[in-house]
Structures are given as structure tokens and as C-alpha cells.
Amino acid sequence: MLLCIDCGNTNTVFSIWDGTRFLCTLRTSTEHQRTADQYFTWYTTLVRHHGIDADITDVIISSTVPRVVFNLRVFTDRYFNTRPLVVGRPDCLLPVAPRVDPGTAVGPDRLANAAGAFDRHGGDVVVVDFGTATNFDVVAGDGAYVGGVIAPGVNLSLEALHQGAAALPHVDITKPDRVIGTNTVACIQSGIFWGYIGLIQGISERIRAEYGKPMKVVGTGGLAPLFATGDGLFDTIEDDLTMHGLTVIHAYNKENGAL
């Protein structure tokens, strides 16, 4: 079985792929000081809780936090006796190379999104990924990542607002009943929710206009379902798009003798 690990700035996600479906998905906070032994204790406890007997033979890692990769590599080597494939490293082949400015390092999560979106939708896609940042990934008709947009993430914006304005409280993200808030919390919730609806809608429209072809907009990430409730922003929502992309990249490397 394949263990897919996607390490972001806020959370790290582990998913076990049996070749046809994901058996379970586990989530933990990203901490660069976490050791290989701590990863194993956490992982085995939750896998046992799910009642899964997973014989891990392969591992693929996507990480936007370079400092955690070392301990994840030790974890996979020590406990699964396998060398992980790390997206973005020279020895990791991509189905289609990104077409960006020379010398530009594309985030491995964006490469995984491009692979997953092309496999499921055939290209000409905008992936809106809600994470620490809100990323817009543009995937061409041949599956290449060709650029995108990076905006502040929803939670990051809320935290900055709370820290920068002493009188404003930290609030939960939700869809407000009305646009016009009648108290401070409602005003903030409206600003965040409808502000990001406008941001997503506006940027998606500008990308489509600049791209010059019909494009499908796919939402992914933890907050995608919430924002999907506003104004029909997305053609579809896919919670596992990044993980699916990792399975596609892993399969491509196996088929081409890189593993």
C-alpha cells in the first residue's frame, strides 16, 4: 500500500491508498521538531483506532515546510523500510513539467494539485486550494502547471485582524445570515465570508478572461465546502485532490522506472 503525506504550513495529512481508494485520512498539526518516533506513535495509534491493517510498501511526500522532511524520511525508512518519493526533488518525475519563469520553484502541493486535476478533469482547470494561503493553480490542457495566484489564507486574515486591532475579537468562520452585521462578530464574519467570495469570484473570472478558454473551477482544502455555499463559485469540490495527485505522481514514477 501507498502512504501519501502532504505537509503544509499548518497541518500535515496522512492518507493510506490501497490502489483503488483511500482507506483513511489522518491529520495532525505541522511541527518541525516532531521526531520520527513521535510520528510513528501517533500514526499507529490512529490506524489501529480505524481498524486498518495496512502493509505500507511505498511512501510519497509533498511538503511546503522543508524542515519536516528529514524526520518524515527517517520515519518512513525506520518503520516501513522504504525510501520516500519527495515531490519537488530532482529524482521525482512529473507527468508534465511546469511552465513557469526559469528558476521558479513551484510548491509541491501545487504540482500535486495539477496532477490530480488533470487526471480527473483533463486540464484547463483552476484549482482553488484553501490552506494557510489561498492558492489558485492554473492547469493547462496538457496537464502542465502554468502559474497561479497566492492570496492570504482565511484563517491567516482572521488572525491578522485579531492581532492588529486590539478591540476586535477572534471569531469562527461561518456563513452569516445577512451581509449587514448588527454586532461586531457578525460584521467580521460577513467581511471574511463575503470578502473571500468576492476575492475568489473576481480572481477566477480574471484568470478565465486572461486564459482565453473555458475553464472548470475546482475547490479543495478544508474551507472549500463552506465557501461553495456562496454564489456558485465552483464547478465541483474535491476534498482529496492533493492526495489524489500524489497517487498519480507516484504511479507515473513507478511506470517510468524511477522507483
Short mmCIF file of C-alpha atoms in Angstrom, two decimals:
data_model
loop_
_atom_site.label_atom_id
_atom_site.label_comp_id
_atom_site.label_asym_id
_atom_site.label_seq_id
_atom_site.Cartn_x
_atom_site.Cartn_y
_atom_site.Cartn_z
CA MET A 1 0.00 0.00 0.00
CA LEU A 2 0.98 3.61 -0.55
CA LEU A 3 1.20 6.17 2.25
CA CYS A 4 0.66 9.72 0.96
CA ILE A 5 1.89 12.55 3.20
CA ASP A 6 1.03 16.18 2.50
CA CYS A 7 2.77 18.57 4.87
CA GLY A 8 1.53 22.15 4.85
CA ASN A 9 2.39 25.14 6.98
CA THR A 10 -0.49 24.47 9.38
CA ASN A 11 -1.43 20.78 9.09
CA THR A 12 0.12 17.53 7.93
CA VAL A 13 -2.17 14.93 6.36
CA PHE A 14 -1.50 11.19 6.02
CA SER A 15 -3.67 9.06 3.69
CA ILE A 16 -3.39 5.33 3.03
CA TRP A 17 -4.05 4.33 -0.59
CA ASP A 18 -4.75 0.67 -1.40
CA GLY A 19 -4.60 1.11 -5.17
CA THR A 20 -8.29 1.88 -5.64
CA ARG A 21 -9.34 4.08 -2.72
CA PHE A 22 -8.12 5.88 0.38
CA LEU A 23 -8.65 3.67 3.43
CA CYS A 24 -8.32 6.53 5.91
CA THR A 25 -7.05 10.07 6.24
CA LEU A 26 -5.24 11.31 9.36
CA ARG A 27 -4.48 14.92 10.23
CA THR A 28 -2.04 16.47 12.70
CA SER A 29 -0.55 19.91 13.26
CA THR A 30 2.74 20.60 11.48
CA GLU A 31 5.63 20.77 13.94
CA HIS A 32 9.17 20.69 12.61
CA GLN A 33 10.55 19.39 15.92
CA ARG A 34 8.40 16.23 15.87
CA THR A 35 10.64 13.16 15.70
CA ALA A 36 10.26 10.03 13.61
CA ASP A 37 9.33 8.05 16.72
CA GLN A 38 6.61 10.56 17.61
CA TYR A 39 5.18 10.32 14.11
CA PHE A 40 5.09 6.54 14.41
CA THR A 41 3.36 6.57 17.80
CA TRP A 42 0.70 8.98 16.55
CA TYR A 43 0.26 7.14 13.25
CA THR A 44 -0.05 3.63 14.65
CA THR A 45 -2.48 4.71 17.37
CA LEU A 46 -4.90 6.21 14.86
CA VAL A 47 -4.53 3.44 12.28
CA ARG A 48 -5.33 0.91 14.99
CA HIS A 49 -8.34 3.00 16.01
CA HIS A 50 -9.63 2.84 12.41
CA GLY A 51 -9.17 -0.93 12.42
CA ILE A 52 -6.85 -0.90 9.40
CA ASP A 53 -4.12 -3.45 8.82
CA ALA A 54 -2.00 -1.54 6.31
CA ASP A 55 1.19 -3.04 4.91
CA ILE A 56 2.92 0.12 3.69
CA THR A 57 5.33 -0.61 0.86
CA ASP A 58 5.68 2.87 -0.68
CA VAL A 59 5.60 6.46 0.57
CA ILE A 60 5.29 9.78 -1.26
CA ILE A 61 5.74 13.14 0.47
CA SER A 62 4.68 16.63 -0.53
CA SER A 63 5.97 19.29 1.86
CA THR A 64 5.94 23.08 1.81
CA VAL A 65 7.92 23.02 5.08
CA PRO A 66 11.45 21.79 4.26
CA ARG A 67 12.44 21.33 7.91
CA VAL A 68 9.95 18.50 8.49
CA VAL A 69 11.06 16.39 5.52
CA PHE A 70 14.12 14.95 7.27
CA ASN A 71 12.14 13.45 10.16
CA LEU A 72 9.45 12.17 7.79
CA ARG A 73 12.14 10.45 5.74
CA VAL A 74 13.59 8.88 8.89
CA PHE A 75 10.06 7.80 9.89
CA THR A 76 9.43 6.01 6.59
CA ASP A 77 12.88 4.46 6.43
CA ARG A 78 12.88 3.25 10.03
CA TYR A 79 9.35 1.91 10.27
CA PHE A 80 8.43 0.97 6.69
CA ASN A 81 11.89 0.19 5.35
CA THR A 82 11.24 2.31 2.28
CA ARG A 83 12.79 5.42 0.78
CA PRO A 84 10.06 8.02 0.22
CA LEU A 85 9.50 9.80 -3.06
CA VAL A 86 9.59 13.55 -2.35
CA VAL A 87 7.71 15.77 -4.78
CA GLY A 88 9.85 18.64 -6.00
CA ARG A 89 13.14 16.79 -5.67
CA PRO A 90 15.10 16.16 -8.91
CA ASP A 91 14.59 12.39 -8.67
CA CYS A 92 10.80 12.75 -8.60
CA LEU A 93 9.42 12.71 -12.14
CA LEU A 94 6.33 14.72 -13.04
CA PRO A 95 3.79 13.66 -15.68
CA VAL A 96 4.15 17.12 -17.26
CA ALA A 97 6.79 19.69 -16.33
CA PRO A 98 5.51 23.07 -15.09
CA ARG A 99 5.80 26.01 -17.47
CA VAL A 100 6.84 28.95 -15.33
CA ASP A 101 9.64 31.52 -15.26
CA PRO A 102 13.15 29.97 -15.26
CA GLY A 103 14.45 29.35 -11.75
CA THR A 104 10.98 29.43 -10.19
CA ALA A 105 10.39 26.77 -7.53
CA VAL A 106 6.78 25.58 -7.68
CA GLY A 107 5.31 24.37 -4.39
CA PRO A 108 4.94 20.57 -4.29
CA ASP A 109 1.30 20.88 -3.22
CA ARG A 110 0.61 22.86 -6.38
CA LEU A 111 2.34 20.22 -8.50
CA ALA A 112 0.19 17.55 -6.84
CA ASN A 113 -2.96 19.61 -7.43
CA ALA A 114 -2.07 19.96 -11.11
CA ALA A 115 -1.52 16.21 -11.49
CA GLY A 116 -4.74 15.39 -9.66
CA ALA A 117 -6.83 17.96 -11.54
CA PHE A 118 -5.56 16.83 -14.95
CA ASP A 119 -6.18 13.17 -14.14
CA ARG A 120 -9.78 13.86 -13.14
CA HIS A 121 -10.75 16.76 -15.38
CA GLY A 122 -8.41 16.72 -18.36
CA GLY A 123 -6.86 20.16 -17.94
CA ASP A 124 -7.95 23.77 -18.48
CA VAL A 125 -8.72 23.92 -14.78
CA VAL A 126 -8.36 26.43 -11.96
CA VAL A 127 -7.80 24.77 -8.58
CA VAL A 128 -8.69 26.97 -5.61
CA ASP A 129 -6.91 25.46 -2.60
CA PHE A 130 -7.84 26.74 0.86
CA GLY A 131 -4.85 26.36 3.15
CA THR A 132 -2.60 28.69 5.13
CA ALA A 133 -2.65 30.66 1.87
CA THR A 134 -5.50 30.62 -0.63
CA ASN A 135 -3.86 29.35 -3.82
CA PHE A 136 -5.19 29.47 -7.36
CA ASP A 137 -3.43 26.85 -9.51
CA VAL A 138 -3.86 27.06 -13.28
CA VAL A 139 -3.59 23.72 -15.08
CA ALA A 140 -3.23 23.78 -18.88
CA GLY A 141 -4.92 21.43 -21.33
CA ASP A 142 -1.89 19.13 -21.37
CA GLY A 143 -1.70 18.92 -17.57
CA ALA A 144 1.12 21.41 -17.00
CA TYR A 145 1.05 23.80 -14.08
CA VAL A 146 1.36 27.17 -15.80
CA GLY A 147 1.09 29.62 -12.90
CA GLY A 148 -1.44 30.95 -10.48
CA VAL A 149 -2.25 33.36 -7.69
CA ILE A 150 -1.38 33.36 -3.99
CA ALA A 151 -3.66 35.25 -1.60
CA PRO A 152 -3.65 35.31 2.22
CA GLY A 153 -5.48 32.38 3.74
CA VAL A 154 -8.81 32.83 5.51
CA ASN A 155 -7.56 31.89 8.97
CA LEU A 156 -4.41 33.96 8.44
CA SER A 157 -6.54 37.01 7.63
CA LEU A 158 -8.70 36.47 10.70
CA GLU A 159 -5.64 36.11 12.92
CA ALA A 160 -4.04 39.25 11.48
CA LEU A 161 -7.25 41.19 12.05
CA HIS A 162 -7.46 40.00 15.64
CA GLN A 163 -3.80 40.79 16.37
CA GLY A 164 -3.76 44.12 14.57
CA ALA A 165 -6.95 45.52 16.07
CA ALA A 166 -6.98 45.09 19.84
CA ALA A 167 -10.71 45.74 20.19
CA LEU A 168 -11.75 43.08 17.66
CA PRO A 169 -12.33 39.52 18.89
CA HIS A 170 -11.25 36.30 17.22
CA VAL A 171 -14.33 34.72 15.61
CA ASP A 172 -15.27 31.44 13.96
CA ILE A 173 -15.63 31.34 10.20
CA THR A 174 -19.21 30.79 9.10
CA LYS A 175 -21.70 31.97 6.50
CA PRO A 176 -23.63 34.86 8.09
CA ASP A 177 -27.40 35.11 7.76
CA ARG A 178 -27.13 38.68 6.49
CA VAL A 179 -24.47 40.77 4.77
CA ILE A 180 -25.05 43.73 7.08
CA GLY A 181 -23.90 42.74 10.55
CA THR A 182 -25.63 44.20 13.59
CA ASN A 183 -22.87 43.34 16.06
CA THR A 184 -19.08 43.13 15.94
CA VAL A 185 -18.86 39.35 15.48
CA ALA A 186 -21.46 39.37 12.69
CA CYS A 187 -19.66 42.24 10.96
CA ILE A 188 -16.34 40.35 10.98
CA GLN A 189 -17.94 37.11 9.80
CA SER A 190 -19.64 38.94 6.95
CA GLY A 191 -16.43 40.69 5.97
CA ILE A 192 -14.45 37.46 5.91
CA PHE A 193 -17.07 35.29 4.21
CA TRP A 194 -18.33 37.71 1.57
CA GLY A 195 -14.90 39.27 1.18
CA TYR A 196 -13.43 35.91 0.20
CA ILE A 197 -16.43 35.12 -2.00
CA GLY A 198 -15.64 38.32 -3.89
CA LEU A 199 -11.92 37.52 -3.98
CA ILE A 200 -12.43 34.00 -5.34
CA GLN A 201 -15.06 35.07 -7.84
CA GLY A 202 -13.08 38.06 -9.06
CA ILE A 203 -9.75 36.27 -9.44
CA SER A 204 -11.36 33.23 -11.10
CA GLU A 205 -13.09 35.48 -13.64
CA ARG A 206 -9.86 37.34 -14.39
CA ILE A 207 -7.94 34.08 -14.82
CA ARG A 208 -10.57 32.80 -17.25
CA ALA A 209 -10.53 36.05 -19.22
CA GLU A 210 -6.72 36.07 -19.45
CA TYR A 211 -6.52 32.36 -20.26
CA GLY A 212 -8.95 32.77 -23.13
CA LYS A 213 -10.59 29.34 -22.92
CA PRO A 214 -13.45 27.81 -20.94
CA MET A 215 -12.12 26.59 -17.59
CA LYS A 216 -13.51 24.48 -14.80
CA VAL A 217 -13.02 25.80 -11.26
CA VAL A 218 -12.33 23.13 -8.63
CA GLY A 219 -12.33 23.87 -4.91
CA THR A 220 -10.25 21.89 -2.43
CA GLY A 221 -8.98 22.29 1.13
CA GLY A 222 -10.75 22.40 4.46
CA LEU A 223 -12.85 25.54 3.90
CA ALA A 224 -13.89 24.82 0.31
CA PRO A 225 -17.31 23.34 1.28
CA LEU A 226 -18.14 26.45 3.32
CA PHE A 227 -17.36 28.86 0.51
CA ALA A 228 -19.12 26.62 -2.00
CA THR A 229 -22.37 27.75 -0.36
CA GLY A 230 -21.91 31.25 -1.75
CA ASP A 231 -22.79 32.26 -5.33
CA GLY A 232 -21.85 29.01 -7.13
CA LEU A 233 -18.12 29.63 -7.11
CA PHE A 234 -17.01 26.12 -8.01
CA ASP A 235 -17.93 23.55 -10.61
CA THR A 236 -17.00 20.85 -8.12
CA ILE A 237 -15.47 20.31 -4.67
CA GLU A 238 -12.83 17.63 -4.13
CA ASP A 239 -11.53 17.13 -0.61
CA ASP A 240 -8.82 14.68 -1.66
CA LEU A 241 -7.47 16.39 -4.79
CA THR A 242 -3.93 16.92 -3.46
CA MET A 243 -3.73 13.35 -2.18
CA HIS A 244 -5.09 12.02 -5.46
CA GLY A 245 -2.39 13.98 -7.25
CA LEU A 246 0.24 12.30 -5.10
CA THR A 247 -1.04 8.87 -6.15
CA VAL A 248 -0.86 9.97 -9.81
CA ILE A 249 2.73 11.20 -9.43
CA HIS A 250 3.75 8.03 -7.59
CA ALA A 251 2.19 5.82 -10.29
CA TYR A 252 3.96 7.81 -13.01
CA ASN A 253 7.35 7.30 -11.33
CA LYS A 254 6.71 3.57 -11.00
CA GLU A 255 5.66 3.24 -14.62
CA ASN A 256 8.78 5.08 -15.77
CA GLY A 257 11.28 3.15 -13.64
CA ALA A 258 12.10 5.92 -11.20
CA LEU A 259 11.21 3.71 -8.21
#
